[in-house]
Coordinates of C-alpha atoms in Angstrom, one line a residue:
M1 CA 106.3 106.8 74.7
A2 CA 105.8 105.1 78.0
G3 CA 109.4 104.1 78.6
G4 CA 109.6 100.7 80.3
A5 CA 105.9 100.5 81.2
R6 CA 103.8 97.6 79.9
E7 CA 101.2 99.7 78.0
V8 CA 97.5 98.9 77.9
L9 CA 95.1 100.3 75.3
T10 CA 91.6 100.9 76.5
L11 CA 88.5 100.5 74.4
Q12 CA 85.1 101.9 75.5
L13 CA 82.1 100.7 73.5
G14 CA 78.7 102.1 74.3
H15 CA 77.1 104.8 76.3
F16 CA 77.0 103.2 79.7
A17 CA 80.6 102.1 79.1
G18 CA 81.2 105.9 78.6
F19 CA 79.7 106.6 82.0
V20 CA 81.9 104.0 83.7
G21 CA 84.9 105.2 81.6
A22 CA 84.4 108.8 82.5
H23 CA 84.5 108.0 86.3
W24 CA 87.4 105.7 85.7
W25 CA 89.5 108.3 83.9
N26 CA 88.5 111.0 86.4
Q27 CA 89.9 108.7 89.1
Q28 CA 93.1 108.1 87.2
D29 CA 93.4 111.9 86.7
A30 CA 92.9 112.5 90.4
A31 CA 95.8 110.1 91.1
L32 CA 98.1 112.2 88.9
Y33 CA 97.9 115.3 91.1
R34 CA 101.0 115.6 93.3
P35 CA 102.5 118.7 94.9
T36 CA 105.2 120.3 92.7
D37 CA 107.7 120.2 95.5
A38 CA 107.0 116.6 96.5
K39 CA 110.1 114.6 97.4
E40 CA 108.2 111.3 97.9
P41 CA 109.1 108.4 95.5
P42 CA 106.9 107.6 92.5
G43 CA 103.7 105.9 93.3
E44 CA 103.1 102.2 93.3
L45 CA 100.9 102.4 90.2
C46 CA 102.4 103.4 86.9
P47 CA 100.2 105.9 85.0
D48 CA 102.2 105.3 81.8
V49 CA 100.4 102.0 81.5
L50 CA 97.2 103.8 80.7
Y51 CA 98.4 107.3 79.5
R52 CA 100.5 108.5 76.6
T53 CA 102.6 111.7 76.1
G54 CA 102.3 113.9 73.1
R55 CA 102.6 117.5 71.8
T56 CA 100.2 120.0 70.5
L57 CA 100.8 122.0 67.4
H58 CA 102.3 124.7 69.6
G59 CA 104.8 122.2 71.2
Q60 CA 102.9 122.0 74.4
E61 CA 103.5 118.6 76.0
T62 CA 100.3 116.6 76.8
Y63 CA 99.4 113.5 78.8
T64 CA 96.2 111.9 77.6
P65 CA 94.5 108.5 77.9
R66 CA 95.5 105.7 75.6
L67 CA 91.9 105.3 74.6
I68 CA 89.5 104.5 71.8
L69 CA 85.8 105.1 72.5
M70 CA 82.8 104.4 70.3
D71 CA 79.4 105.9 70.8
L72 CA 76.3 107.0 68.9
K73 CA 75.4 110.3 67.2
G74 CA 74.1 112.8 69.8
S75 CA 76.0 111.3 72.8
L76 CA 78.8 113.9 73.1
S77 CA 76.7 116.9 74.1
S78 CA 79.1 119.9 74.2
L79 CA 82.3 117.7 73.9
K80 CA 83.9 118.0 70.5
Q81 CA 84.8 114.8 68.7
E82 CA 88.3 116.0 68.2
G83 CA 88.6 117.1 71.8
G84 CA 89.7 120.5 73.0
L85 CA 93.4 120.0 73.8
Y86 CA 94.9 120.3 70.3
R87 CA 92.8 123.2 69.0
D88 CA 94.5 126.0 67.2
K89 CA 92.6 129.2 66.4
H90 CA 95.4 130.5 64.2
L91 CA 95.2 127.8 61.6
D92 CA 92.2 128.6 59.4
A93 CA 91.6 126.6 56.3
A94 CA 92.1 128.7 53.1
I95 CA 89.0 128.9 50.9
A96 CA 89.9 128.9 47.2
W97 CA 86.3 129.3 46.1
Q98 CA 85.5 132.9 45.2
G99 CA 81.8 132.6 44.6
K100 CA 78.9 132.9 47.0
L101 CA 79.1 130.9 50.2
T102 CA 76.3 129.6 52.3
T103 CA 77.1 128.6 55.9
H104 CA 75.0 126.0 57.8
K105 CA 75.8 126.1 61.5
E106 CA 74.5 123.6 63.9
E107 CA 73.4 125.0 67.3
L108 CA 75.9 124.0 70.0
Y109 CA 74.8 122.0 73.1
P110 CA 75.0 124.2 76.2
K111 CA 78.1 123.2 78.3
N112 CA 77.4 121.6 81.7
P113 CA 78.0 124.2 84.5
Y114 CA 80.4 121.7 86.1
L115 CA 82.6 121.6 83.0
Q116 CA 82.7 125.4 82.8
D117 CA 84.0 125.4 86.4
F118 CA 86.5 122.6 85.5
L119 CA 87.9 124.5 82.5
S120 CA 88.5 127.6 84.6
A121 CA 90.2 125.5 87.4
E122 CA 92.2 123.1 85.3
G123 CA 93.7 125.4 82.7
V124 CA 93.5 128.5 80.6
L125 CA 93.3 129.5 76.9
N126 CA 96.0 132.1 76.6
S127 CA 95.9 135.0 74.2
D128 CA 98.4 133.2 72.0
G129 CA 95.9 130.4 71.5
I130 CA 97.7 127.9 73.6
W131 CA 95.8 125.8 76.1
R132 CA 97.8 125.6 79.3
V133 CA 97.1 122.4 81.2
K134 CA 98.3 120.7 84.4
S135 CA 101.7 119.2 84.5
I136 CA 102.6 115.6 83.5
P137 CA 103.6 113.5 86.5
N138 CA 107.2 112.8 87.6
G139 CA 108.5 116.1 86.4
K140 CA 107.5 115.8 82.8
G141 CA 105.8 118.8 81.1
P142 CA 105.2 122.4 82.2
P143 CA 104.7 123.4 85.9
L144 CA 101.3 122.9 87.4
L145 CA 99.1 126.0 87.3
T146 CA 98.4 127.3 90.7
T147 CA 96.5 130.4 91.9
A148 CA 95.2 131.6 95.2
T149 CA 91.9 132.5 93.7
T150 CA 91.2 129.1 92.0
P151 CA 87.6 128.2 92.8
K152 CA 86.8 124.9 94.4
P153 CA 85.4 122.5 91.9
L154 CA 81.7 122.0 91.7
I155 CA 80.1 118.6 92.3
P156 CA 77.6 118.2 89.5
T157 CA 74.0 117.5 90.5
E158 CA 72.3 114.4 89.3
G159 CA 69.8 116.4 87.3
S160 CA 72.6 118.1 85.3
I161 CA 74.1 114.9 84.0
R162 CA 72.6 113.8 80.8
V163 CA 75.5 112.0 79.1
W164 CA 78.9 110.9 80.2
S165 CA 80.7 113.8 78.6
D166 CA 78.9 116.1 81.1
F167 CA 81.2 115.1 83.9
L168 CA 84.4 114.0 82.1
R169 CA 87.4 115.9 83.5
V170 CA 90.0 114.5 81.3
H171 CA 91.2 115.9 78.0
L172 CA 91.2 113.3 75.2
H173 CA 93.4 112.9 72.2
P174 CA 91.8 113.7 68.8
R175 CA 92.0 110.1 67.8
S176 CA 90.1 108.8 70.8
I177 CA 86.5 109.4 69.9
C178 CA 84.9 107.4 67.1
M179 CA 81.3 108.3 66.4
I180 CA 78.8 105.9 64.8
Q181 CA 76.7 108.3 62.8
K182 CA 74.1 105.8 61.4
Y183 CA 72.4 105.3 64.8
N184 CA 71.0 107.8 67.2
H185 CA 71.6 108.0 70.9
D186 CA 68.3 109.8 71.6
G187 CA 64.8 109.2 70.3
E188 CA 62.8 106.1 69.4
A189 CA 64.0 105.8 65.8
G190 CA 67.4 104.7 64.5
R191 CA 68.5 103.0 67.7
L192 CA 71.3 100.4 68.1
E193 CA 69.2 97.8 69.8
A194 CA 70.3 94.4 68.7
F195 CA 73.5 92.3 68.8
G196 CA 73.3 91.8 65.0
Q197 CA 73.2 95.5 64.3
G198 CA 76.3 96.0 66.3
E199 CA 78.2 93.2 64.5
S200 CA 77.2 94.7 61.1
I201 CA 78.8 98.0 62.1
L202 CA 82.3 96.7 62.0
K203 CA 81.6 94.8 58.8
E204 CA 81.2 98.1 57.1
P205 CA 84.6 99.3 55.6
R206 CA 84.1 102.8 56.9
Y207 CA 83.9 101.9 60.6
L208 CA 86.3 99.0 60.3
E209 CA 89.0 101.1 58.7
E210 CA 88.5 103.9 61.2
L211 CA 88.9 101.5 64.1
E212 CA 91.9 99.8 62.6
D213 CA 93.5 103.2 61.9
R214 CA 93.1 104.3 65.5
L215 CA 94.4 100.9 66.8
H216 CA 97.5 101.2 64.6
F217 CA 98.1 104.8 65.8
Y218 CA 98.2 103.8 69.5
V219 CA 99.8 100.4 69.2
E220 CA 102.7 101.4 67.0
E221 CA 103.9 104.0 69.5
C222 CA 103.9 101.4 72.3
D223 CA 107.2 99.8 73.3
Y224 CA 105.9 96.9 75.4
L225 CA 102.1 96.6 74.7
Q226 CA 100.7 94.0 77.1
G227 CA 97.2 94.0 75.8
F228 CA 93.7 95.6 75.7
Q229 CA 91.1 96.3 78.3
I230 CA 87.6 96.7 76.9
L231 CA 84.6 98.3 78.6
C232 CA 81.6 97.2 76.6
D233 CA 77.8 97.6 77.0
L234 CA 76.2 94.2 77.1
H235 CA 72.5 95.1 77.1
N236 CA 72.3 96.8 73.7
G237 CA 73.8 96.5 70.2
F238 CA 77.2 97.4 71.4
S239 CA 77.6 93.8 72.6
G240 CA 77.8 93.0 68.9
V241 CA 80.3 95.8 68.3
G242 CA 82.4 94.4 71.2
A243 CA 82.2 90.9 69.8
K244 CA 83.6 92.0 66.4
A245 CA 86.2 94.3 68.1
T246 CA 87.6 91.5 70.2
E247 CA 87.7 89.2 67.2
L248 CA 89.7 91.8 65.4
L249 CA 92.1 92.2 68.3
K250 CA 92.6 88.5 68.7
D251 CA 93.4 88.1 64.9
E252 CA 95.7 91.1 64.6
Y253 CA 97.4 91.1 68.0
S254 CA 97.7 87.4 68.9
G255 CA 99.4 86.8 72.2
R256 CA 98.3 90.0 73.8
G257 CA 95.9 90.0 76.7
I258 CA 92.3 91.0 76.1
I259 CA 90.3 91.6 79.3
T260 CA 86.7 92.5 78.7
W261 CA 84.3 94.1 81.2
G262 CA 80.7 93.6 80.1
L263 CA 78.7 96.5 81.6
L264 CA 75.0 96.8 82.4
P265 CA 73.1 99.6 84.0
G266 CA 71.0 99.2 87.2
P267 CA 67.8 97.2 87.5
Y268 CA 65.0 97.4 84.9
S269 CA 61.3 97.0 84.9
L270 CA 59.1 94.7 82.8
R271 CA 57.2 97.5 81.1
E272 CA 58.5 96.9 77.5
P273 CA 58.6 93.2 76.7
Q274 CA 60.4 93.7 73.4
K275 CA 63.2 95.7 74.9
D276 CA 63.5 93.1 77.7
I277 CA 64.0 90.3 75.2
Y278 CA 66.5 92.4 73.3
R279 CA 68.4 93.1 76.5
L280 CA 68.5 89.4 77.5
L281 CA 69.6 88.2 74.0
N282 CA 72.2 90.9 73.6
T283 CA 73.7 89.9 77.0
A284 CA 73.7 86.2 76.2
F285 CA 75.1 86.6 72.7
G286 CA 77.6 89.1 74.0
L287 CA 79.0 86.9 76.8
V288 CA 79.3 83.9 74.4
H289 CA 81.1 85.8 71.7
L290 CA 83.2 88.0 73.9
S291 CA 84.5 85.0 75.9
A292 CA 85.4 83.3 72.7
H293 CA 87.9 86.1 71.7
S294 CA 88.9 87.5 75.1
S295 CA 91.4 86.3 77.7
L296 CA 88.8 87.0 80.5
V297 CA 85.3 88.4 80.6
C298 CA 83.5 89.8 83.6
P299 CA 80.0 91.2 83.6
L300 CA 79.5 94.1 86.0
S301 CA 76.1 95.4 87.1
L302 CA 74.4 96.7 90.2
G303 CA 71.2 94.9 89.1
G304 CA 70.2 91.7 90.9
S305 CA 69.6 89.6 87.8
L306 CA 70.5 89.2 84.1
G307 CA 67.3 87.3 83.3
L308 CA 63.8 88.3 82.5
R309 CA 62.7 88.3 86.1
P310 CA 63.8 91.7 87.7
E311 CA 65.5 91.6 91.0
P312 CA 66.1 94.6 93.4
P313 CA 69.5 96.4 93.1
V314 CA 72.4 95.4 95.3
H315 CA 72.5 97.0 98.7
F316 CA 75.6 98.5 100.4
P317 CA 74.9 99.5 104.1
H318 CA 76.8 102.7 103.9
L319 CA 76.2 103.9 100.4
R320 CA 73.2 105.9 99.4
Y321 CA 72.9 105.5 95.7
D322 CA 70.0 105.7 93.2
A323 CA 70.1 102.5 91.1
T324 CA 68.1 104.2 88.3
L325 CA 70.9 106.8 87.7
P326 CA 73.8 105.7 85.5
F327 CA 75.8 108.5 87.1
H328 CA 75.7 106.6 90.5
C329 CA 75.9 103.0 89.3
S330 CA 78.9 103.7 87.0
A331 CA 80.8 105.5 89.8
I332 CA 80.6 102.4 92.0
L333 CA 81.6 100.1 89.1
A334 CA 84.5 102.4 88.1
T335 CA 85.8 102.3 91.7
A336 CA 85.8 98.5 91.6
L337 CA 87.7 98.6 88.3
D338 CA 90.3 100.9 89.6
T339 CA 91.5 98.3 92.1
V340 CA 90.7 95.0 90.3
T341 CA 93.1 96.2 87.5
V342 CA 95.9 97.0 89.9
P343 CA 98.0 93.8 89.2
Y344 CA 98.8 94.8 85.6
R345 CA 99.3 98.5 86.4
L346 CA 102.0 98.2 89.1
R347 CA 105.2 100.1 88.6
S348 CA 107.3 97.3 90.2
S349 CA 106.8 93.6 89.4
P350 CA 103.5 93.9 87.6
V351 CA 101.5 90.8 86.6
S352 CA 100.8 90.9 82.9
M353 CA 97.3 90.6 81.5
V354 CA 98.2 87.3 79.9
H355 CA 99.7 85.8 83.1
L356 CA 96.7 87.0 85.1
A357 CA 94.3 85.3 82.7
D358 CA 96.3 82.1 82.6
M359 CA 96.3 81.9 86.4
L360 CA 92.6 82.4 86.7
N361 CA 91.4 80.4 83.7
F362 CA 90.2 76.9 84.5
S363 CA 89.6 74.4 81.7
G364 CA 89.0 77.2 79.2
K365 CA 86.3 78.8 81.3
K366 CA 86.8 82.5 80.9
V367 CA 83.6 84.2 82.2
V368 CA 83.9 85.6 85.7
T369 CA 81.8 87.5 88.2
A370 CA 82.4 90.3 90.7
G371 CA 81.1 91.0 94.2
A372 CA 81.4 93.6 96.9
T373 CA 80.8 94.1 100.6
I374 CA 80.7 97.5 102.4
P375 CA 82.4 98.5 104.6
F376 CA 85.7 96.9 105.5
P377 CA 85.6 96.2 109.2
L378 CA 88.6 98.2 110.4
V379 CA 88.3 100.4 113.4
P380 CA 90.8 103.0 114.7
N381 CA 93.9 101.6 116.4
Q382 CA 93.1 98.2 115.0
S383 CA 95.6 96.1 112.9
L384 CA 95.0 94.1 109.8
P385 CA 95.4 90.8 111.7
D386 CA 92.8 91.9 114.2
T387 CA 90.3 92.7 111.4
L388 CA 90.8 89.5 109.5
V389 CA 90.4 87.4 112.7
Q390 CA 87.1 89.2 113.4
L391 CA 85.9 88.3 110.0
G392 CA 86.3 84.7 111.0
G393 CA 85.5 82.1 108.3
A394 CA 82.9 84.3 106.7
T395 CA 83.6 85.7 103.2
P396 CA 80.4 87.8 102.7
W397 CA 80.0 89.8 99.5
T398 CA 77.2 91.3 97.4
P399 CA 77.3 90.2 93.8
L400 CA 78.3 92.9 91.3
S401 CA 77.6 90.7 88.2
A402 CA 73.9 90.1 88.5
C403 CA 74.5 86.3 88.5
G404 CA 72.9 85.4 91.8
D405 CA 74.4 84.1 95.0
P406 CA 77.9 82.7 94.3
S407 CA 78.0 80.7 97.6
G408 CA 78.6 77.0 97.2
I409 CA 80.7 77.5 94.0
R410 CA 84.1 76.0 94.4
C411 CA 86.9 78.5 94.0
F412 CA 89.9 77.6 91.8
A413 CA 92.2 80.6 91.9
Q414 CA 92.3 84.2 93.1
S415 CA 94.3 87.3 92.8
V416 CA 94.0 89.6 95.8
V417 CA 94.8 93.3 96.2
L418 CA 94.7 95.1 99.5
R419 CA 95.2 98.9 99.0
G420 CA 95.1 102.1 101.0
L421 CA 95.9 100.5 104.4
D422 CA 98.5 102.5 106.4
K423 CA 101.7 100.6 106.9
A424 CA 101.5 100.9 110.7
C425 CA 98.3 98.8 110.5
H426 CA 99.8 95.9 108.4
T427 CA 101.0 93.8 111.4
S428 CA 100.0 93.2 115.0
Q429 CA 100.8 96.0 117.5
L430 CA 100.6 93.7 120.6
T431 CA 103.1 94.3 123.4
P432 CA 105.9 91.7 123.4
G433 CA 105.0 88.8 125.7
T434 CA 101.2 89.1 125.0
P435 CA 99.7 85.8 124.0
L436 CA 99.0 85.8 120.2
P437 CA 95.2 85.6 119.4
S438 CA 96.0 83.9 116.0
P439 CA 98.8 82.9 113.7
L440 CA 98.2 86.0 111.7
H441 CA 99.5 88.1 114.7
A442 CA 102.9 86.4 114.4
C443 CA 103.4 87.5 110.8
T444 CA 106.1 90.2 110.2
T445 CA 104.8 91.9 107.1
G446 CA 101.4 92.8 105.8
E447 CA 102.0 90.7 102.7
E448 CA 102.5 87.7 104.9
V449 CA 99.4 88.4 106.9
L450 CA 97.3 88.6 103.8
A451 CA 98.8 85.5 102.2
Q452 CA 98.4 83.4 105.4
Y453 CA 94.8 84.6 105.8
L454 CA 93.9 83.5 102.3
Q455 CA 95.6 80.1 102.8
Q456 CA 93.7 79.6 106.0
Q457 CA 90.3 80.5 104.5
Q458 CA 90.8 78.5 101.3
P459 CA 93.7 76.1 101.5
S460 CA 93.0 74.5 98.1
V461 CA 92.8 77.8 96.2
R462 CA 95.6 79.1 94.1
S463 CA 96.2 82.6 95.4
S464 CA 98.2 85.7 94.4
S465 CA 98.1 88.8 96.6
H466 CA 99.3 92.4 96.4
L467 CA 99.4 95.0 99.2
L468 CA 99.5 98.7 98.3
L469 CA 99.7 101.9 100.3
T470 CA 98.1 103.8 97.4
P471 CA 94.4 104.6 98.0
C472 CA 91.6 104.9 95.5
K473 CA 90.9 108.6 95.1
V474 CA 87.3 109.8 95.0
V475 CA 87.2 113.5 94.2
P476 CA 84.5 115.6 92.4
P477 CA 82.7 114.9 90.2
Y478 CA 82.4 111.6 92.0
P479 CA 78.8 111.6 93.3
Y480 CA 78.2 112.0 97.0
L481 CA 77.1 108.4 97.8
F482 CA 78.3 108.1 101.4
S483 CA 75.8 107.9 104.3
S484 CA 75.9 110.3 107.2
S485 CA 77.2 107.5 109.4
L486 CA 80.6 107.8 107.7
S487 CA 83.1 110.6 108.6
Q488 CA 85.5 112.3 106.3
Q489 CA 88.0 109.7 107.3
G490 CA 85.6 106.9 106.5
L491 CA 84.9 106.0 110.2
L492 CA 81.4 105.1 111.4
L493 CA 79.9 108.0 113.5
D494 CA 77.2 105.9 115.1
G495 CA 76.3 102.3 115.8
P496 CA 78.9 99.6 116.6
P497 CA 82.4 100.5 115.5
T498 CA 82.5 97.9 112.7
G499 CA 83.9 99.8 109.8
A500 CA 86.4 102.3 108.7
G501 CA 85.3 102.8 105.1
I502 CA 84.1 101.1 102.0
L503 CA 84.7 97.5 101.2
L504 CA 84.3 95.8 97.8
F505 CA 84.7 92.1 97.7
L506 CA 85.0 91.2 94.0
S507 CA 84.6 87.5 93.4
L508 CA 85.7 86.1 90.1
R509 CA 84.9 82.4 89.6
S510 CA 84.8 80.0 86.7
S511 CA 82.4 77.1 86.7
G512 CA 81.7 74.3 84.2
E513 CA 77.9 74.6 84.5
H514 CA 77.0 78.3 84.3
P515 CA 78.8 81.5 83.3
S516 CA 79.7 82.8 86.7
A517 CA 81.6 83.1 89.6
W518 CA 85.1 84.3 90.3
G519 CA 86.1 86.5 93.0
P520 CA 88.1 89.6 93.2
L521 CA 87.9 90.6 96.8
L522 CA 88.1 94.4 97.1
L523 CA 88.1 96.2 100.4
F524 CA 87.9 100.0 100.0
I525 CA 88.6 102.2 102.9
L526 CA 88.2 106.0 102.9
E527 CA 91.3 108.1 103.4
Q528 CA 91.2 111.7 104.4
N529 CA 92.4 114.2 101.8
P530 CA 90.9 117.6 102.7
G531 CA 92.9 119.5 100.0
R532 CA 90.8 117.8 97.3
L533 CA 87.3 117.8 98.8
G534 CA 84.4 119.4 96.9
Q535 CA 82.0 121.5 99.0
R536 CA 78.4 120.7 99.2
A537 CA 75.9 122.1 101.7
H538 CA 75.8 120.2 105.0
Q539 CA 77.8 117.3 103.5
T540 CA 81.4 116.1 103.7
Q541 CA 82.7 114.2 100.7
P542 CA 85.3 111.5 101.6
A543 CA 88.4 112.2 99.5
A544 CA 89.7 108.8 98.8
L545 CA 88.6 105.2 98.7
G546 CA 91.6 103.2 99.8
Q547 CA 92.3 100.0 101.8
L548 CA 90.9 97.9 99.1
L549 CA 91.3 94.2 99.2
G550 CA 90.8 92.9 95.7
C551 CA 90.5 89.2 95.0
W552 CA 89.9 87.5 91.7
S553 CA 89.2 83.8 91.8
G554 CA 88.4 81.0 89.4
T555 CA 86.4 77.9 90.3
G556 CA 86.5 74.4 89.2

């Protein structure tokens, strides 16, 4: 049970959703690590919102994601559908048949070398058959395993990543994975290509009952379920699966929040006209049907366009990513999600999913977009008021929803999150008696600085803001995307001192004419954490993406 937490059940529907979800859960897992002798108070984010406690058959306490994921046959690689946390080698099924037996054994997929390293570093299978894993946060569960000879974790190479399970660090509950056996992940035949195919899956009693059974399992153990967050592929038949799943949730769990993230891989090429038409229709049908049953819907993609005319991928000055690699694209999108979902994951005074959606909805318009700008222009010894004044009236961002330039669209409401900024930088550090450069320098708290800045920039916009000290952790297997101009602390090593890390400006807007524009504004800044860095030849991996200013907005 999650105690007083407002629980959220996550659904991942599709293979690219699996990529984003794997990075997302890896980041949540990294945030759970705390020194065993730490005397610091609990973090600002409550992990019980996303995680659940349980026990193995041996009585070992576990802490696993509250998650249901659906994917196609052949997408798990070496990952077992029932997971590896609850296995018991002592319980062998008794065979009553005394006659001749013929055994058909399928060849196992080779385990990714990164996962082999992960298993050796994160736990051990004892001689008694019990898998010893890391401790549960806040003193729950057994002590964290520590050893002086524990190897540093590998960073998986791009070529070694074939499916999302190749880099998933998190142990899943046996009821998390639901495989769709009638369609294949690989090959040209038996593919889930069209919206209608996806819809028909959850019309079949077999899959519908399996989903309902898993929903009931997770929901019935919740004390204060606030809703569901859905990561769903838009470009393939899973858009139809997502449409039926949200319809089911709306019918069975009326009054709960349903926030859907429609995910698309990077840019495409016009080489296969039939697949391009499928992609366009799946996306259009998906957005229409998902918005009908969800509280909010936001498409997320690093591609430049959702239409038939391909556009170049979005560009971040201090990120070096390959837009053709789902491993890279999904990492950036998962990082955005980790902050944009902060309001309903707070330990103190959280904003529920329903209230967040009510604030951002305008005249029933529920489709929103996201955008990002990199980096956040903070330099050493500079305060938040200094940085915001330097931004001036400009609010630049790079779209993350492939819906074109959102400029000129009138903003209706916004929810802003600024995270990872050191408390000493929240307010002005000017010597008493020094003339104030702006009204922001007269503010006495960081929350006041942020609220006043938003009011100055957009006086007619309904704004809600949160200021967190907690950074966004990026540890292996997060890919090395950072340019050589960024130090381990996220500072620029050359050129003008205009940045201290990574900024994501997520813009969520609602318009009456086209499915677009909102605005979560997310400013990510790298925070040094040398104890959790992966080693790679001649490269330094920043350990945390913090200082993140997240803003959702609706337009009218």
